Short mmCIF file of C-alpha atoms in Angstrom, two decimals:
data_model
loop_
_atom_site.label_atom_id
_atom_site.label_comp_id
_atom_site.label_asym_id
_atom_site.label_seq_id
_atom_site.Cartn_x
_atom_site.Cartn_y
_atom_site.Cartn_z
CA MET A 1 0.00 0.00 0.00
CA MET A 2 2.81 2.39 0.85
CA CYS A 3 4.53 1.62 -2.42
CA GLU A 4 1.27 2.21 -4.33
CA TRP A 5 0.79 5.50 -2.46
CA MET A 6 4.34 6.61 -3.29
CA ASN A 7 4.08 5.14 -6.81
CA THR A 8 7.80 4.46 -6.57
CA CYS A 9 7.87 0.84 -5.46
CA LYS A 10 10.18 -1.02 -7.87
CA GLY A 11 11.81 -3.87 -5.98
CA ASN A 12 14.06 -3.42 -3.01
CA LYS A 13 15.45 -0.17 -4.34
CA GLY A 14 11.99 1.36 -4.31
CA ILE A 15 11.30 0.17 -0.76
CA THR A 16 14.60 1.62 0.47
CA GLY A 17 13.78 4.98 -1.17
CA SER A 18 10.35 5.04 0.46
CA ILE A 19 11.77 4.36 3.92
CA THR A 20 14.39 7.09 3.44
CA PHE A 21 11.68 9.55 2.41
CA LEU A 22 9.62 8.69 5.50
CA LEU A 23 12.62 9.13 7.79
CA ILE A 24 13.35 12.55 6.29
CA LEU A 25 9.69 13.52 6.63
CA LEU A 26 9.57 12.44 10.28
CA PHE A 27 12.83 14.25 11.04
CA THR A 28 11.52 17.41 9.40
CA LEU A 29 8.32 17.24 11.41
CA GLN A 30 10.33 16.71 14.58
CA LEU A 31 12.41 19.80 13.82
CA ALA A 32 9.27 21.82 13.12
CA GLU A 33 7.88 20.73 16.49
CA ASN A 34 11.02 21.30 18.58
CA VAL A 35 12.59 24.39 16.97
CA THR A 36 10.81 27.72 16.96
CA SER A 37 11.59 30.82 14.91
CA VAL A 38 14.14 33.36 16.09
CA SER A 39 12.70 36.11 18.29
CA LEU A 40 14.23 39.57 18.55
CA VAL A 41 14.83 41.18 21.95
CA LYS A 42 16.15 44.73 22.40
CA CYS A 43 18.06 45.30 25.63
CA LEU A 44 19.01 48.69 27.04
CA TYR A 45 22.66 49.17 27.92
CA SER A 46 23.47 48.80 31.66
CA GLU A 47 19.90 47.71 32.48
CA ASP A 48 18.40 44.24 33.09
CA CYS A 49 16.82 42.35 30.21
CA VAL A 50 14.60 39.23 29.89
CA LEU A 51 15.27 36.68 27.13
CA THR A 52 12.01 34.79 26.65
CA CYS A 53 11.78 30.99 26.36
CA SER A 54 8.86 28.61 26.94
CA PHE A 55 8.31 24.85 26.85
CA LYS A 56 5.70 22.24 27.71
CA PRO A 57 6.15 21.64 31.45
CA ASN A 58 6.67 18.19 32.90
CA GLU A 59 8.94 16.46 35.38
CA ASP A 60 12.74 16.64 35.53
CA GLU A 61 13.19 19.94 33.70
CA VAL A 62 16.57 20.63 32.13
CA VAL A 63 17.38 24.15 30.90
CA HIS A 64 20.54 25.23 29.11
CA TRP A 65 21.18 28.75 27.78
CA TYR A 66 24.00 29.24 25.26
CA LYS A 67 25.45 32.14 23.32
CA GLN A 68 26.80 30.37 20.27
CA GLN A 69 28.89 27.63 21.96
CA ILE A 70 29.40 29.52 25.24
CA CYS A 71 27.55 28.31 28.32
CA VAL A 72 25.46 31.15 29.75
CA HIS A 73 23.31 29.34 32.33
CA SER A 74 22.35 25.73 33.19
CA TYR A 75 19.64 24.25 35.38
CA TYR A 76 18.95 20.59 36.21
CA TYR A 77 18.36 18.39 39.26
CA GLN A 78 16.07 21.22 40.49
CA SER A 79 18.94 23.68 40.92
CA ASP A 80 21.34 25.95 39.02
CA GLN A 81 24.45 24.23 37.69
CA LEU A 82 26.99 26.95 36.95
CA GLN A 83 30.26 25.02 36.97
CA LEU A 84 30.70 25.51 33.20
CA GLN A 85 29.26 29.04 33.04
CA ASN A 86 31.43 31.49 31.11
CA GLY A 87 33.04 34.09 33.39
CA HIS A 88 31.54 36.99 31.39
CA PHE A 89 28.09 36.01 32.67
CA SER A 90 29.09 35.22 36.24
CA GLY A 91 26.64 36.79 38.72
CA ARG A 92 24.54 38.27 35.92
CA THR A 93 22.07 35.49 35.03
CA SER A 94 19.11 33.84 36.70
CA LEU A 95 15.94 31.89 35.86
CA PHE A 96 12.43 32.49 37.16
CA LYS A 97 12.45 29.21 39.10
CA ASP A 98 8.91 29.54 40.43
CA GLN A 99 7.77 29.74 36.80
CA LEU A 100 9.50 26.59 35.54
CA VAL A 101 6.52 24.43 36.51
CA HIS A 102 4.45 26.64 34.20
CA GLY A 103 6.86 26.17 31.28
CA ASN A 104 8.71 29.50 31.61
CA ALA A 105 12.47 29.09 31.06
CA SER A 106 13.17 32.78 30.36
CA LEU A 107 16.59 34.12 31.32
CA LEU A 108 17.14 37.36 33.27
CA LEU A 109 20.35 38.98 32.05
CA LYS A 110 21.56 41.72 34.39
CA ARG A 111 23.58 44.87 33.66
CA VAL A 112 23.62 44.40 29.90
CA ASP A 113 26.70 45.57 28.00
CA VAL A 114 27.55 45.82 24.32
CA SER A 115 29.35 42.45 24.22
CA ASP A 116 26.11 40.69 25.26
CA GLU A 117 24.72 41.30 21.78
CA GLY A 118 24.29 38.16 19.67
CA LEU A 119 22.28 34.98 19.08
CA TYR A 120 21.26 32.92 22.14
CA LYS A 121 19.85 29.38 22.27
CA CYS A 122 17.49 28.11 24.95
CA TYR A 123 17.50 24.30 25.18
CA THR A 124 14.79 22.69 27.31
CA SER A 125 14.21 19.01 28.04
CA THR A 126 11.67 16.98 30.02
CA VAL A 127 10.61 13.33 30.07
CA MET A 128 8.24 14.28 27.23
CA GLY A 129 10.96 15.55 24.89
CA ASN A 130 13.19 18.54 24.17
CA LYS A 131 12.94 21.91 22.47
CA GLU A 132 15.24 24.65 21.18
CA THR A 133 14.38 28.35 21.08
CA PHE A 134 16.58 31.08 19.60
CA VAL A 135 16.72 34.70 20.75
CA ASP A 136 18.55 37.43 18.83
CA VAL A 137 19.68 40.05 21.36
CA LYS A 138 20.26 43.63 20.19
CA VAL A 139 21.78 46.13 22.63
CA GLU A 140 20.85 49.82 22.58
CA ALA A 141 22.34 52.78 24.42
CA LEU A 142 19.90 55.63 23.88
CA ILE A 143 20.79 59.22 23.01
CA GLN A 144 20.72 61.28 26.20
CA SER A 145 21.80 64.75 25.05
CA VAL A 146 23.37 66.69 22.19
CA ARG A 147 25.89 69.48 22.77
CA MET A 148 26.38 72.35 20.34
CA GLU A 149 28.90 75.20 20.14
CA MET A 150 29.69 78.05 17.77
CA THR A 151 33.34 79.11 17.81
CA GLY A 152 35.25 81.07 15.21
CA GLU A 153 34.13 79.94 11.76
CA VAL A 154 32.81 76.52 12.87
CA VAL A 155 29.61 75.13 14.41
CA SER A 156 30.21 71.84 16.25
CA CYS A 157 27.77 69.19 17.47
CA SER A 158 28.57 66.21 19.69
CA SER A 159 26.99 63.39 21.68
CA GLN A 160 28.33 60.34 23.51
CA ASN A 161 27.51 56.97 25.12
CA ILE A 162 25.39 55.82 22.14
CA TYR A 163 25.02 52.35 20.62
CA PRO A 164 24.80 51.43 17.78
CA ALA A 165 26.54 54.32 16.00
CA PRO A 166 24.00 57.08 15.13
CA GLU A 167 23.64 59.28 12.06
CA VAL A 168 23.99 63.08 11.99
CA ALA A 169 22.02 65.54 9.83
CA TRP A 170 22.48 69.33 9.52
CA SER A 171 20.18 72.13 8.36
CA THR A 172 19.82 75.90 8.70
CA ASP A 173 17.12 78.53 9.10
CA PRO A 174 16.62 80.09 6.62
CA LEU A 175 17.26 77.02 4.51
CA SER A 176 20.53 76.66 2.65
CA GLY A 177 21.36 74.26 -0.14
CA PRO A 178 22.77 70.85 0.91
CA GLU A 179 25.77 71.44 -1.35
CA THR A 180 26.74 74.53 0.69
CA LEU A 181 26.40 72.89 4.14
CA GLN A 182 29.15 70.27 4.07
CA ASN A 183 29.74 68.47 7.36
CA SER A 184 32.62 66.47 8.79
CA THR A 185 31.49 63.66 11.14
CA VAL A 186 33.60 61.24 13.21
CA LYS A 187 32.18 58.26 15.17
CA THR A 188 34.54 56.71 17.70
CA PRO A 189 33.87 53.71 20.01
CA ASP A 190 35.07 54.11 23.59
CA SER A 191 36.47 51.43 25.93
CA LYS A 192 32.91 50.19 26.66
CA GLY A 193 32.01 49.91 22.98
CA LEU A 194 29.72 52.95 23.10
CA TYR A 195 30.04 55.61 20.44
CA ILE A 196 31.17 59.21 20.65
CA VAL A 197 29.96 61.20 17.64
CA GLU A 198 31.43 64.58 16.70
CA SER A 199 30.31 66.62 13.71
CA ARG A 200 31.00 70.14 12.44
CA VAL A 201 30.12 72.54 9.63
CA ARG A 202 31.64 75.82 8.50
CA ILE A 203 29.65 78.99 9.13
CA LEU A 204 27.97 80.33 6.01
CA GLY A 205 28.47 84.03 5.28
CA ASN A 206 27.98 86.30 8.27
CA VAL A 207 27.78 84.55 11.63
CA PHE A 208 24.43 86.24 12.32
CA ASP A 209 22.76 85.12 9.07
CA TYR A 210 21.62 81.60 10.05
CA ALA A 211 20.41 79.43 12.88
CA TYR A 212 22.15 76.03 12.69
CA PHE A 213 20.33 72.75 13.44
CA CYS A 214 22.07 69.46 14.26
CA SER A 215 20.05 66.22 14.51
CA VAL A 216 21.52 63.03 15.99
CA ILE A 217 19.49 60.04 14.76
CA SER A 218 19.60 56.55 16.30
CA ALA A 219 20.44 53.63 14.02
CA ASP A 220 16.84 52.35 14.07
CA LYS A 221 15.47 55.89 13.47
CA ALA A 222 13.38 55.63 16.66
CA GLN A 223 15.17 58.57 18.30
CA VAL A 224 15.89 62.00 16.82
CA TRP A 225 17.54 64.59 19.05
CA THR A 226 17.77 68.09 17.56
CA THR A 227 19.78 70.99 18.91
CA SER A 228 20.07 74.43 17.32
CA ILE A 229 22.09 77.57 17.94
CA LYS A 230 21.74 81.17 16.78
CA LYS A 231 23.90 84.24 17.35
CA THR A 232 22.44 87.73 17.19
CA GLU A 233 24.12 91.02 16.41
CA GLU A 234 25.47 93.05 19.32
CA LEU A 235 22.79 94.74 21.35
CA ILE A 236 23.61 98.18 22.78
CA GLY A 237 21.97 99.26 26.02
CA GLU A 238 22.39 102.22 28.34
CA ALA A 239 23.14 102.07 32.02
CA GLY A 240 20.07 102.71 34.12
CA ARG A 241 17.61 102.12 31.27
CA GLU A 242 15.50 98.96 30.92
CA LEU A 243 16.64 96.68 28.10
CA SER A 244 14.80 93.79 26.41
CA ILE A 245 17.03 90.94 25.17
CA PRO A 246 15.05 88.87 22.61
CA CYS A 247 14.77 85.07 22.47
CA ILE A 248 12.28 83.16 20.31
CA ALA A 249 12.09 79.37 19.91
CA PRO A 250 12.22 78.14 16.28
CA GLN A 251 8.82 76.48 16.69
CA ASN A 252 5.91 76.54 19.11
CA LEU A 253 6.98 74.12 21.87
CA GLN A 254 4.27 72.44 23.94
CA ASN A 255 6.24 71.41 27.02
CA PHE A 256 9.52 73.17 27.65
CA SER A 257 11.83 74.77 30.15
CA LEU A 258 13.62 78.06 29.59
CA THR A 259 16.97 79.05 31.11
CA TRP A 260 18.85 82.34 30.84
CA THR A 261 22.59 82.44 31.59
CA PHE A 262 25.13 85.27 31.66
CA THR A 263 28.83 85.07 30.79
CA ARG A 264 31.22 87.98 31.24
CA THR A 265 34.70 86.50 31.66
CA ASN A 266 34.44 83.04 33.21
CA ASP A 267 31.89 80.22 33.26
CA PRO A 268 28.22 81.11 32.68
CA THR A 269 26.03 81.86 35.67
CA VAL A 270 22.29 81.19 35.74
CA ILE A 271 20.04 84.25 35.77
CA LEU A 272 16.66 82.53 35.89
CA SER A 273 14.77 79.44 34.79
CA TYR A 274 11.13 78.87 33.84
CA ASP A 275 9.02 75.70 33.42
CA ASN A 276 5.90 76.17 31.32
CA ARG A 277 4.29 72.99 32.68
CA THR A 278 4.24 74.34 36.23
CA ARG A 279 4.56 78.02 35.19
CA ARG A 280 7.11 78.47 37.92
CA THR A 281 10.06 80.85 37.66
CA SER A 282 13.27 80.62 39.68
CA ASN A 283 14.90 84.06 39.49
CA LEU A 284 18.42 84.50 40.86
CA TRP A 285 18.49 88.12 39.62
CA GLU A 286 15.27 89.09 41.36
CA GLY A 287 14.67 92.83 40.95
CA ARG A 288 17.39 93.05 38.30
CA ALA A 289 15.90 90.85 35.54
CA GLY A 290 12.61 89.17 34.60
CA LEU A 291 10.49 87.63 31.83
CA GLU A 292 7.55 89.00 29.91
CA GLN A 293 5.04 86.50 31.31
CA ASP A 294 2.40 87.10 28.63
CA GLN A 295 4.94 86.29 25.91
CA VAL A 296 6.72 83.28 27.39
CA LEU A 297 3.67 81.02 26.94
CA MET A 298 4.04 81.58 23.18
CA SER A 299 7.68 80.40 23.23
CA LYS A 300 8.95 83.98 23.37
CA GLY A 301 11.36 84.20 26.27
CA SER A 302 12.73 87.74 26.05
CA LEU A 303 14.66 88.87 29.13
CA LEU A 304 14.05 92.31 30.67
CA LEU A 305 17.06 93.90 32.35
CA HIS A 306 16.06 96.48 34.95
CA ASN A 307 18.49 99.34 35.69
CA PRO A 308 21.59 97.63 34.21
CA GLU A 309 25.12 98.79 35.02
CA SER A 310 27.68 99.33 32.25
CA GLU A 311 30.57 97.20 33.55
CA LYS A 312 28.66 94.64 35.60
CA HIS A 313 26.05 93.68 33.01
CA SER A 314 27.96 93.77 29.70
CA GLY A 315 28.62 90.28 28.32
CA THR A 316 26.96 87.29 26.64
CA TYR A 317 23.35 86.44 27.49
CA THR A 318 22.25 82.95 26.37
CA CYS A 319 18.67 81.69 26.42
CA THR A 320 18.02 77.95 26.10
CA PHE A 321 14.66 76.37 25.29
CA THR A 322 14.59 72.65 26.19
CA GLY A 323 11.74 70.37 25.10
CA PHE A 324 11.34 66.65 24.37
CA GLN A 325 14.52 65.67 22.47
CA ARG A 326 14.88 69.30 21.36
CA ARG A 327 17.10 72.17 22.46
CA HIS A 328 17.43 75.69 21.06
CA MET A 329 20.00 78.30 22.09
CA VAL A 330 20.23 81.99 21.26
CA GLN A 331 23.41 83.88 22.14
CA ASN A 332 23.16 87.65 22.55
CA GLN A 333 26.21 89.89 22.96
CA VAL A 334 25.13 92.87 25.08
CA ASN A 335 27.12 96.07 25.63
CA ILE A 336 25.83 98.41 28.34
CA THR A 337 27.25 101.92 27.80
CA ALA A 338 27.63 104.66 30.40
CA ARG A 339 24.59 106.81 30.90
CA ARG A 340 24.60 110.03 28.88
CA PRO A 341 23.62 113.33 30.55
CA THR A 342 19.99 114.18 30.01
CA ALA A 343 18.85 117.40 28.31
CA GLY A 344 17.62 118.78 31.63
CA VAL A 345 20.99 118.33 33.31
CA THR A 346 22.77 119.95 30.35
CA ASN A 347 20.52 123.03 30.51
CA VAL A 348 21.08 123.46 34.25
CA MET A 349 24.83 123.35 33.77
CA ALA A 350 24.63 125.87 30.93
CA ASP A 351 22.52 128.27 33.04
CA HIS A 352 25.00 127.98 35.89
CA MET A 353 27.89 128.85 33.59
CA LEU A 354 26.02 131.92 32.24
CA TRP A 355 25.38 133.13 35.79
CA MET A 356 29.08 132.90 36.58
CA ILE A 357 30.28 134.96 33.56
CA PRO A 358 29.53 138.49 35.04
CA ALA A 359 31.18 137.57 38.32
CA VAL A 360 34.32 136.28 36.63
CA SER A 361 34.45 139.36 34.42
CA ALA A 362 34.22 141.70 37.42
CA ILE A 363 37.08 139.89 39.18
CA LEU A 364 39.27 140.14 36.08
CA TRP A 365 38.59 143.90 35.62
CA GLN A 366 39.34 144.55 39.31
CA SER A 367 42.63 142.69 39.04
CA LEU A 368 43.58 144.64 35.92
CA TRP A 369 42.71 148.03 37.57
CA ASN A 370 44.87 147.26 40.65
CA TYR A 371 47.79 146.30 38.43
CA ILE A 372 47.64 149.56 36.42
CA HIS A 373 47.39 151.81 39.52
#
């Protein structure tokens, strides 16, 4: 009957071929039953991560976790068996033992680092049979911040502790052609395998003409951190007179914080900070500086200087808007000049000088008369 079903039965040779076919078929079915597809797990750098694995529970569970041929974790005889565990994983792995009776052989991998990335195999065995599950582990170190500076003829952008290596994109406001905004980008792994990315572009035309935008983009495009910087032309103020220093975000931010700093010779000092979610202001220059509260809700964070002094308050004022994965800085060079005499004071001095002329003349004539006689 089997030969008729296969239609290949021709003597012993046909029987042998049929048996071989059945063995291959049974082996294939066994593989399909015991081997599952590869699952992808993304683990965050330095955090704990769970590699999932399940099986049909029964008595005398045996669990082996491997990374390629390296022993990661073993469990049998109702306890961990770590004699052959690779030293890289020592003290960093554990099973959910109370879940083994429910068929959960997942591995908890602690304090993940870049070298943990790779293909893992979970082998499980009971009196009912065995099973293999594969887990492809990808490690990610997320972008935390992007730093930007404008010095001389160059705008630089940098970030660090990122994995895998990110991409960098530049733009300007107003827009400039991509052929004119050529960037130089270097990505360097550190001793932990995390990447430091440094990128720079040359300033186009006058330093005040453009705002420069640098975006650091994660390898999977899930994260985009954008920082921008803009320099304004020198602002001239007068001692004793209120001065408004402008700062406008490049777009209408929904949730943001605003910080003003002042730099004269050394490191910047904080003037004030504002959080639009709580609408609270922390002002370290109380009575000397403040915000236009009706404007700040519209992402306009101009700073009002009250009664500035020429030497003390001349310098660089920087406002920084910080939102979700966005940061915008505006640098304002402010020069406070000495107060000029008012028209009223000038007139009083002139009147006083006119009043003194007859008296001076009389003294001179008296002196001349005494000399002659």
